[in-house]
mmCIF file of N, CA, C and O and ligand atoms in Angstrom:
data_model
loop_
_atom_site.group_PDB
_atom_site.id
_atom_site.type_symbol
_atom_site.label_atom_id
_atom_site.label_comp_id
_atom_site.label_asym_id
_atom_site.label_seq_id
_atom_site.Cartn_x
_atom_site.Cartn_y
_atom_site.Cartn_z
ATOM 1 N N UNK A 70 -4.890 -15.366 13.413
ATOM 2 C CA UNK A 70 -5.305 -15.082 11.957
ATOM 3 C C UNK A 70 -4.378 -14.531 10.878
ATOM 4 O O UNK A 70 -3.852 -14.950 9.799
ATOM 5 N N UNK A 71 -3.494 -13.536 11.720
ATOM 6 C CA UNK A 71 -2.803 -12.795 10.705
ATOM 7 C C UNK A 71 -1.291 -13.138 10.891
ATOM 8 O O UNK A 71 -0.353 -12.298 11.386
ATOM 9 N N UNK A 72 -0.904 -14.551 11.058
ATOM 10 C CA UNK A 72 0.578 -14.928 11.077
ATOM 11 C C UNK A 72 1.472 -14.527 10.091
ATOM 12 O O UNK A 72 0.972 -14.482 8.876
ATOM 13 N N UNK A 73 2.484 -14.260 10.240
ATOM 14 C CA UNK A 73 3.455 -13.859 9.351
ATOM 15 C C UNK A 73 3.831 -15.228 8.444
ATOM 16 O O UNK A 73 3.819 -16.208 8.864
ATOM 17 N N UNK A 74 4.145 -14.835 7.284
ATOM 18 C CA UNK A 74 4.476 -16.118 6.423
ATOM 19 C C UNK A 74 3.281 -16.524 5.724
ATOM 20 O O UNK A 74 3.493 -17.745 5.109
ATOM 21 N N UNK A 75 2.254 -15.961 5.617
ATOM 22 C CA UNK A 75 0.879 -16.295 4.839
ATOM 23 C C UNK A 75 1.268 -16.081 3.365
ATOM 24 O O UNK A 75 0.870 -16.794 2.570
ATOM 25 N N UNK A 76 2.177 -15.328 3.031
ATOM 26 C CA UNK A 76 2.525 -14.883 1.631
ATOM 27 C C UNK A 76 4.006 -14.906 1.349
ATOM 28 O O UNK A 76 4.722 -14.124 1.432
ATOM 29 N N UNK A 77 4.308 -16.163 1.207
ATOM 30 C CA UNK A 77 5.865 -16.429 1.288
ATOM 31 C C UNK A 77 6.519 -15.854 -0.104
ATOM 32 O O UNK A 77 7.632 -15.547 -0.017
ATOM 33 N N UNK A 78 5.719 -15.390 -0.956
ATOM 34 C CA UNK A 78 6.396 -14.664 -2.138
ATOM 35 C C UNK A 78 6.691 -13.237 -1.863
ATOM 36 O O UNK A 78 7.324 -12.621 -2.535
ATOM 37 N N UNK A 79 5.873 -12.641 -1.071
ATOM 38 C CA UNK A 79 6.026 -11.433 -0.762
ATOM 39 C C UNK A 79 6.334 -11.110 0.602
ATOM 40 O O UNK A 79 5.052 -10.447 1.502
ATOM 41 N N UNK A 80 7.227 -11.709 1.303
ATOM 42 C CA UNK A 80 7.309 -11.441 2.779
ATOM 43 C C UNK A 80 7.085 -9.928 3.285
ATOM 44 O O UNK A 80 8.068 -9.014 2.823
ATOM 45 N N UNK A 81 6.196 -9.755 4.322
ATOM 46 C CA UNK A 81 6.114 -8.568 5.047
ATOM 47 C C UNK A 81 5.602 -7.496 4.129
ATOM 48 O O UNK A 81 4.913 -6.476 4.602
ATOM 49 N N UNK A 82 5.666 -7.568 3.028
ATOM 50 C CA UNK A 82 5.449 -6.343 2.117
ATOM 51 C C UNK A 82 3.923 -6.118 1.877
ATOM 52 O O UNK A 82 3.508 -4.751 1.810
ATOM 53 N N UNK A 83 3.268 -7.172 1.771
ATOM 54 C CA UNK A 83 1.695 -6.889 1.247
ATOM 55 C C UNK A 83 0.929 -7.744 2.195
ATOM 56 O O UNK A 83 0.031 -8.188 1.732
ATOM 57 N N UNK A 84 0.873 -7.882 3.504
ATOM 58 C CA UNK A 84 0.067 -8.588 4.357
ATOM 59 C C UNK A 84 -0.994 -7.627 4.892
ATOM 60 O O UNK A 84 -1.194 -7.418 6.036
ATOM 61 N N UNK A 85 -1.399 -7.074 3.839
ATOM 62 C CA UNK A 85 -2.522 -5.851 4.402
ATOM 63 C C UNK A 85 -3.948 -6.441 4.410
ATOM 64 O O UNK A 85 -4.304 -7.054 3.331
ATOM 65 N N UNK A 86 -4.573 -6.408 5.413
ATOM 66 C CA UNK A 86 -5.963 -7.056 5.462
ATOM 67 C C UNK A 86 -6.701 -6.277 4.451
ATOM 68 O O UNK A 86 -6.679 -5.434 4.230
ATOM 69 N N UNK A 87 -7.645 -7.360 4.122
ATOM 70 C CA UNK A 87 -8.725 -6.847 2.983
ATOM 71 C C UNK A 87 -9.484 -5.761 3.251
ATOM 72 O O UNK A 87 -9.829 -4.775 2.634
ATOM 73 N N UNK A 88 -9.993 -5.595 4.495
ATOM 74 C CA UNK A 88 -10.717 -4.489 5.113
ATOM 75 C C UNK A 88 -9.946 -3.184 5.034
ATOM 76 O O UNK A 88 -10.552 -2.230 4.862
ATOM 77 N N UNK A 89 -8.598 -3.344 5.259
ATOM 78 C CA UNK A 89 -7.813 -2.224 5.385
ATOM 79 C C UNK A 89 -7.752 -1.590 3.955
ATOM 80 O O UNK A 89 -7.847 -0.448 3.507
ATOM 81 N N UNK A 90 -7.413 -2.624 2.993
ATOM 82 C CA UNK A 90 -7.277 -2.241 1.534
ATOM 83 C C UNK A 90 -8.605 -1.570 1.009
ATOM 84 O O UNK A 90 -8.504 -0.423 0.468
ATOM 85 N N UNK A 91 -9.774 -2.053 1.509
ATOM 86 C CA UNK A 91 -11.191 -1.457 1.030
ATOM 87 C C UNK A 91 -10.872 -0.061 1.662
ATOM 88 O O UNK A 91 -11.455 0.722 0.996
ATOM 89 N N UNK A 92 -10.962 0.241 2.940
ATOM 90 C CA UNK A 92 -10.823 1.321 3.612
ATOM 91 C C UNK A 92 -10.128 2.492 2.750
ATOM 92 O O UNK A 92 -10.514 3.622 2.681
ATOM 93 N N UNK A 93 -8.919 2.162 2.662
ATOM 94 C CA UNK A 93 -7.786 2.851 2.000
ATOM 95 C C UNK A 93 -8.283 3.311 0.648
ATOM 96 O O UNK A 93 -8.057 4.453 0.267
ATOM 97 N N UNK A 94 -8.539 2.455 -0.175
ATOM 98 C CA UNK A 94 -9.142 2.580 -1.253
ATOM 99 C C UNK A 94 -10.172 3.674 -1.607
ATOM 100 O O UNK A 94 -10.232 4.595 -2.467
ATOM 101 N N UNK A 95 -11.161 3.498 -0.617
ATOM 102 C CA UNK A 95 -12.317 4.243 -0.669
ATOM 103 C C UNK A 95 -11.856 5.743 -0.143
ATOM 104 O O UNK A 95 -12.235 6.826 -0.799
ATOM 105 N N UNK A 96 -10.962 5.769 0.774
ATOM 106 C CA UNK A 96 -10.512 7.037 1.239
ATOM 107 C C UNK A 96 -9.661 7.774 0.279
ATOM 108 O O UNK A 96 -9.838 9.241 0.272
ATOM 109 N N UNK A 97 -8.922 6.987 -0.403
ATOM 110 C CA UNK A 97 -8.242 7.905 -1.433
ATOM 111 C C UNK A 97 -8.844 7.995 -2.823
ATOM 112 O O UNK A 97 -8.430 8.217 -3.868
ATOM 113 N N UNK A 98 -10.108 7.778 -2.676
ATOM 114 C CA UNK A 98 -11.122 7.817 -3.936
ATOM 115 C C UNK A 98 -10.816 6.889 -5.125
ATOM 116 O O UNK A 98 -11.008 7.335 -6.250
ATOM 117 N N UNK A 99 -9.875 5.841 -4.987
ATOM 118 C CA UNK A 99 -9.780 4.979 -6.033
ATOM 119 C C UNK A 99 -8.821 5.381 -7.083
ATOM 120 O O UNK A 99 -8.766 5.036 -8.194
ATOM 121 N N UNK A 100 -7.917 6.480 -6.504
ATOM 122 C CA UNK A 100 -7.081 7.117 -7.371
ATOM 123 C C UNK A 100 -5.557 7.268 -6.878
ATOM 124 O O UNK A 100 -5.387 7.404 -5.706
ATOM 125 N N UNK A 101 -4.672 7.396 -7.869
ATOM 126 C CA UNK A 101 -3.260 7.495 -7.522
ATOM 127 C C UNK A 101 -3.105 8.851 -6.706
ATOM 128 O O UNK A 101 -3.487 9.731 -7.266
ATOM 129 N N UNK A 102 -2.399 8.851 -5.361
ATOM 130 C CA UNK A 102 -2.304 10.080 -4.767
ATOM 131 C C UNK A 102 -1.349 10.874 -5.180
ATOM 132 O O UNK A 102 -0.949 11.947 -4.624
ATOM 133 N N UNK A 103 -0.502 10.448 -6.220
ATOM 134 C CA UNK A 103 0.325 11.347 -6.591
ATOM 135 C C UNK A 103 0.047 11.988 -8.124
ATOM 136 O O UNK A 103 0.441 13.041 -8.310
ATOM 137 N N UNK A 104 -0.616 11.114 -9.062
ATOM 138 C CA UNK A 104 -0.925 11.585 -10.306
ATOM 139 C C UNK A 104 -2.398 11.590 -10.592
ATOM 140 O O UNK A 104 -2.745 12.027 -11.701
ATOM 141 N N UNK A 105 -3.129 10.978 -9.706
ATOM 142 C CA UNK A 105 -4.468 10.997 -10.085
ATOM 143 C C UNK A 105 -4.814 9.945 -10.959
ATOM 144 O O UNK A 105 -5.995 9.682 -11.274
ATOM 145 N N UNK A 106 -3.980 8.986 -11.262
ATOM 146 C CA UNK A 106 -4.417 7.975 -12.212
ATOM 147 C C UNK A 106 -5.286 6.928 -11.673
ATOM 148 O O UNK A 106 -5.283 6.729 -10.400
ATOM 149 N N UNK A 107 -6.225 6.091 -12.537
ATOM 150 C CA UNK A 107 -7.080 5.253 -11.963
ATOM 151 C C UNK A 107 -6.702 3.717 -12.381
ATOM 152 O O UNK A 107 -7.690 2.897 -12.301
ATOM 153 N N UNK A 108 -5.645 3.679 -13.084
ATOM 154 C CA UNK A 108 -5.339 2.418 -13.444
ATOM 155 C C UNK A 108 -3.939 1.893 -12.892
ATOM 156 O O UNK A 108 -2.980 2.761 -12.378
ATOM 157 N N UNK A 109 -3.804 0.547 -12.778
ATOM 158 C CA UNK A 109 -2.558 -0.123 -12.343
ATOM 159 C C UNK A 109 -2.383 0.493 -10.675
ATOM 160 O O UNK A 109 -1.295 0.625 -10.497
ATOM 161 N N UNK A 110 -3.486 0.333 -10.125
ATOM 162 C CA UNK A 110 -3.293 1.059 -8.795
ATOM 163 C C UNK A 110 -2.784 -0.068 -7.681
ATOM 164 O O UNK A 110 -2.993 -1.276 -7.936
ATOM 165 N N UNK A 111 -1.942 0.261 -6.921
ATOM 166 C CA UNK A 111 -1.262 -0.723 -5.887
ATOM 167 C C UNK A 111 -1.304 0.228 -4.459
ATOM 168 O O UNK A 111 -1.478 1.387 -4.399
ATOM 169 N N UNK A 112 -1.081 -0.733 -3.501
ATOM 170 C CA UNK A 112 -1.015 -0.110 -2.181
ATOM 171 C C UNK A 112 0.244 0.131 -1.536
ATOM 172 O O UNK A 112 1.430 -0.731 -1.869
ATOM 173 N N UNK A 113 0.519 1.577 -1.364
ATOM 174 C CA UNK A 113 2.034 1.798 -1.049
ATOM 175 C C UNK A 113 2.228 2.049 0.557
ATOM 176 O O UNK A 113 1.229 2.728 1.233
ATOM 177 N N UNK A 114 3.300 1.580 1.239
ATOM 178 C CA UNK A 114 3.432 1.987 2.636
ATOM 179 C C UNK A 114 3.976 3.314 2.788
ATOM 180 O O UNK A 114 5.232 3.398 1.907
ATOM 181 N N UNK A 115 3.592 4.247 3.352
ATOM 182 C CA UNK A 115 4.139 5.567 3.316
ATOM 183 C C UNK A 115 5.688 5.342 4.110
ATOM 184 O O UNK A 115 6.549 5.948 3.521
ATOM 185 N N UNK A 116 5.611 4.808 5.303
ATOM 186 C CA UNK A 116 6.960 4.300 5.786
ATOM 187 C C UNK A 116 7.114 2.902 5.397
ATOM 188 O O UNK A 116 6.109 2.013 5.645
ATOM 189 N N UNK A 117 8.150 2.724 4.807
ATOM 190 C CA UNK A 117 8.118 1.188 4.515
ATOM 191 C C UNK A 117 8.438 0.140 5.422
ATOM 192 O O UNK A 117 8.885 0.677 6.767
ATOM 193 N N UNK A 118 7.830 -0.905 5.202
ATOM 194 C CA UNK A 118 7.662 -1.944 6.451
ATOM 195 C C UNK A 118 9.173 -2.125 6.948
ATOM 196 O O UNK A 118 9.498 -2.172 8.168
ATOM 197 N N UNK A 119 10.119 -2.097 6.130
ATOM 198 C CA UNK A 119 11.550 -2.351 6.554
ATOM 199 C C UNK A 119 11.990 -1.393 7.431
ATOM 200 O O UNK A 119 12.847 -1.609 8.213
ATOM 201 N N UNK A 120 11.462 -0.048 7.474
ATOM 202 C CA UNK A 120 11.621 0.923 8.276
ATOM 203 C C UNK A 120 10.851 1.156 9.489
ATOM 204 O O UNK A 120 10.841 2.077 10.219
ATOM 205 N N UNK A 121 10.029 -0.050 9.603
ATOM 206 C CA UNK A 121 9.112 0.005 10.895
ATOM 207 C C UNK A 121 7.621 0.480 10.618
ATOM 208 O O UNK A 121 6.852 0.773 11.545
ATOM 209 N N UNK A 122 7.396 0.851 9.417
ATOM 210 C CA UNK A 122 6.082 1.212 9.068
ATOM 211 C C UNK A 122 5.104 0.199 9.313
ATOM 212 O O UNK A 122 5.498 -1.022 8.996
ATOM 213 N N UNK A 123 3.822 0.580 9.512
ATOM 214 C CA UNK A 123 2.745 -0.355 10.048
ATOM 215 C C UNK A 123 1.845 -0.553 8.627
ATOM 216 O O UNK A 123 1.884 0.251 7.707
ATOM 217 N N UNK A 124 0.873 -1.542 8.856
ATOM 218 C CA UNK A 124 0.080 -1.744 7.714
ATOM 219 C C UNK A 124 -1.439 -1.319 8.137
ATOM 220 O O UNK A 124 -2.406 -1.708 7.866
ATOM 221 N N UNK A 125 -1.316 -0.028 8.852
ATOM 222 C CA UNK A 125 -2.480 0.647 9.300
ATOM 223 C C UNK A 125 -2.632 1.685 8.374
ATOM 224 O O UNK A 125 -1.827 2.050 7.332
ATOM 225 N N UNK A 126 -4.108 1.978 8.195
ATOM 226 C CA UNK A 126 -4.598 2.645 7.170
ATOM 227 C C UNK A 126 -3.752 4.071 7.100
ATOM 228 O O UNK A 126 -3.658 4.784 5.834
ATOM 229 N N UNK A 127 -3.302 4.642 8.357
ATOM 230 C CA UNK A 127 -2.495 5.844 8.283
ATOM 231 C C UNK A 127 -1.142 5.775 7.605
ATOM 232 O O UNK A 127 -0.649 6.801 7.055
ATOM 233 N N UNK A 128 -0.702 4.509 7.251
ATOM 234 C CA UNK A 128 0.590 4.312 6.888
ATOM 235 C C UNK A 128 0.606 3.762 5.419
ATOM 236 O O UNK A 128 1.354 3.637 4.603
ATOM 237 N N UNK A 129 -0.802 3.821 4.839
ATOM 238 C CA UNK A 129 -0.897 3.385 3.403
ATOM 239 C C UNK A 129 -1.454 4.398 2.545
ATOM 240 O O UNK A 129 -2.285 5.157 3.006
ATOM 241 N N UNK A 130 -1.152 4.298 1.184
ATOM 242 C CA UNK A 130 -1.716 5.284 0.208
ATOM 243 C C UNK A 130 -1.870 4.624 -1.103
ATOM 244 O O UNK A 130 -1.169 3.481 -1.246
ATOM 245 N N UNK A 131 -2.785 4.963 -1.699
ATOM 246 C CA UNK A 131 -2.935 4.374 -3.211
ATOM 247 C C UNK A 131 -1.875 5.144 -4.213
ATOM 248 O O UNK A 131 -2.115 6.290 -4.280
ATOM 249 N N UNK A 132 -1.106 4.202 -4.887
ATOM 250 C CA UNK A 132 -0.390 4.798 -5.936
ATOM 251 C C UNK A 132 -0.570 3.939 -7.065
ATOM 252 O O UNK A 132 -0.868 2.974 -7.006
ATOM 253 N N UNK A 133 -0.307 4.488 -8.222
ATOM 254 C CA UNK A 133 -0.380 3.724 -9.512
ATOM 255 C C UNK A 133 0.992 3.041 -9.735
ATOM 256 O O UNK A 133 2.013 3.394 -9.022
ATOM 257 N N UNK A 134 1.178 1.958 -10.513
ATOM 258 C CA UNK A 134 2.266 1.300 -10.376
ATOM 259 C C UNK A 134 3.512 2.149 -10.814
ATOM 260 O O UNK A 134 4.765 1.917 -10.194
ATOM 261 N N UNK A 135 3.224 3.099 -11.798
ATOM 262 C CA UNK A 135 4.264 3.985 -12.403
ATOM 263 C C UNK A 135 5.079 4.815 -11.112
ATOM 264 O O UNK A 135 5.979 5.032 -10.932
ATOM 265 N N UNK A 136 4.216 5.414 -10.322
ATOM 266 C CA UNK A 136 4.458 6.372 -9.148
ATOM 267 C C UNK A 136 4.990 5.489 -8.116
ATOM 268 O O UNK A 136 6.099 5.880 -7.456
ATOM 269 N N UNK A 137 4.514 4.299 -7.884
ATOM 270 C CA UNK A 137 5.030 3.528 -6.892
ATOM 271 C C UNK A 137 6.547 2.942 -7.309
ATOM 272 O O UNK A 137 7.424 3.000 -6.420
ATOM 273 N N UNK A 138 6.694 2.805 -8.501
ATOM 274 C CA UNK A 138 7.998 2.433 -9.215
ATOM 275 C C UNK A 138 8.998 3.599 -9.036
ATOM 276 O O UNK A 138 10.160 3.320 -8.302
ATOM 277 N N UNK A 139 8.373 4.871 -9.186
ATOM 278 C CA UNK A 139 9.383 5.969 -9.313
ATOM 279 C C UNK A 139 9.791 5.997 -7.892
ATOM 280 O O UNK A 139 11.033 6.633 -7.515
ATOM 281 N N UNK A 140 8.885 5.863 -6.941
ATOM 282 C CA UNK A 140 9.280 6.186 -5.548
ATOM 283 C C UNK A 140 10.388 5.439 -5.015
ATOM 284 O O UNK A 140 11.291 5.736 -4.659
ATOM 285 N N UNK A 141 10.001 3.888 -5.431
ATOM 286 C CA UNK A 141 11.216 3.097 -5.316
ATOM 287 C C UNK A 141 11.399 2.794 -3.855
ATOM 288 O O UNK A 141 10.965 3.501 -2.870
ATOM 289 N N UNK A 142 12.152 1.846 -3.471
ATOM 290 C CA UNK A 142 12.278 1.426 -2.071
ATOM 291 C C UNK A 142 13.230 2.338 -1.305
ATOM 292 O O UNK A 142 14.331 2.724 -1.888
ATOM 293 N N UNK A 143 12.836 2.655 -0.167
ATOM 294 C CA UNK A 143 13.801 3.631 0.568
ATOM 295 C C UNK A 143 13.785 4.923 0.420
ATOM 296 O O UNK A 143 14.469 5.834 1.100
ATOM 297 N N UNK A 144 13.088 5.431 -0.820
ATOM 298 C CA UNK A 144 13.044 6.836 -0.991
ATOM 299 C C UNK A 144 11.879 7.453 -0.415
ATOM 300 O O UNK A 144 10.809 6.902 -0.675
ATOM 301 N N UNK A 145 12.181 8.614 0.078
ATOM 302 C CA UNK A 145 10.689 9.231 0.627
ATOM 303 C C UNK A 145 10.692 10.637 -0.143
ATOM 304 O O UNK A 145 11.552 11.334 -0.169
ATOM 305 N N UNK A 146 9.632 11.052 -0.429
ATOM 306 C CA UNK A 146 9.387 12.263 -1.217
ATOM 307 C C UNK A 146 8.377 13.338 -0.711
ATOM 308 O O UNK A 146 7.360 12.447 -0.089
HETATM 309 ZN ZN1 ZN B 277 0.570 7.785 -10.080
#
Protein backbone atom coordinates (compact mmCIF):
# COMPACT_ATOMS: atom_id res chain seq x y z
CA UNK A 1 0.00 0.00 0.00
CA UNK A 2 2.70 2.48 0.91
CA UNK A 3 4.89 2.12 -2.13
CA UNK A 4 7.28 4.90 -2.88
CA UNK A 5 6.51 7.10 -5.83
CA UNK A 6 2.83 7.54 -5.16
CA UNK A 7 3.40 11.27 -4.99
CA UNK A 8 5.75 12.09 -7.84
CA UNK A 9 5.43 15.82 -7.31
CA UNK A 10 6.72 15.61 -3.74
CA UNK A 11 9.07 12.66 -3.57
CA UNK A 12 9.54 11.32 -0.06
CA UNK A 13 8.56 14.58 1.60
CA UNK A 14 4.91 14.08 2.29
CA UNK A 15 3.97 10.45 2.12
CA UNK A 16 2.47 10.72 5.57
CA UNK A 17 -0.43 8.32 6.05
CA UNK A 18 -3.77 10.01 6.67
CA UNK A 19 -4.22 8.36 10.05
CA UNK A 20 -0.82 9.63 11.18
CA UNK A 21 -1.71 13.15 10.04
CA UNK A 22 -4.93 12.92 11.98
CA UNK A 23 -3.12 11.70 15.09
CA UNK A 24 -0.43 14.40 14.96
CA UNK A 25 -2.95 17.16 14.30
CA UNK A 26 -4.96 16.06 17.33
CA UNK A 27 -1.89 15.64 19.52
CA UNK A 28 -0.62 19.11 18.60
CA UNK A 29 -4.10 20.51 19.17
CA UNK A 30 -4.39 21.84 15.65
CA UNK A 31 -1.93 24.64 16.13
CA UNK A 32 1.57 25.58 15.13
CA UNK A 33 4.04 24.19 17.66
CA UNK A 34 6.28 27.21 17.25
CA UNK A 35 3.94 30.21 17.37
CA UNK A 36 0.50 28.81 18.10
CA UNK A 37 -1.03 29.91 14.81
CA UNK A 38 -4.02 27.97 13.56
CA UNK A 39 -3.85 28.98 9.91
CA UNK A 40 -1.82 27.62 7.01
CA UNK A 41 -0.81 24.58 9.01
CA UNK A 42 1.56 22.02 7.60
CA UNK A 43 3.16 18.83 8.80
CA UNK A 44 6.86 19.11 9.48
CA UNK A 45 9.42 16.36 9.88
CA UNK A 46 11.45 17.13 13.01
CA UNK A 47 14.31 15.15 11.52
CA UNK A 48 14.19 15.71 7.76
CA UNK A 49 13.43 12.65 5.68
CA UNK A 50 16.64 13.38 3.77
CA UNK A 51 18.52 12.89 7.02
CA UNK A 52 16.88 9.62 7.87
CA UNK A 53 13.81 10.92 9.67
CA UNK A 54 10.73 8.75 9.55
CA UNK A 55 7.08 9.59 9.03
CA UNK A 56 6.20 8.32 12.49
CA UNK A 57 4.16 10.57 14.77
CA UNK A 58 7.23 10.98 17.01
CA UNK A 59 9.07 12.67 14.15
CA UNK A 60 6.22 14.90 13.03
CA UNK A 61 4.93 18.21 14.28
CA UNK A 62 2.41 20.79 13.18
CA UNK A 63 3.88 24.05 11.98
CA UNK A 64 2.31 26.96 10.16
CA UNK A 65 3.65 27.77 6.72
CA UNK A 66 5.55 30.76 8.08
CA UNK A 67 7.42 28.81 10.74
CA UNK A 68 8.00 25.90 8.42
CA UNK A 69 9.54 28.24 5.86
CA UNK A 70 11.62 29.93 8.51
CA UNK A 71 12.93 26.61 9.65
CA UNK A 72 13.99 25.80 6.13
CA UNK A 73 15.53 22.61 4.87
CA UNK A 74 18.36 21.21 6.91
CA UNK A 75 18.11 23.72 9.73
CA UNK A 76 17.41 22.46 13.19
CA UNK A 77 16.34 24.84 15.88
ZN1 LIG B 1 4.00 29.22 13.37
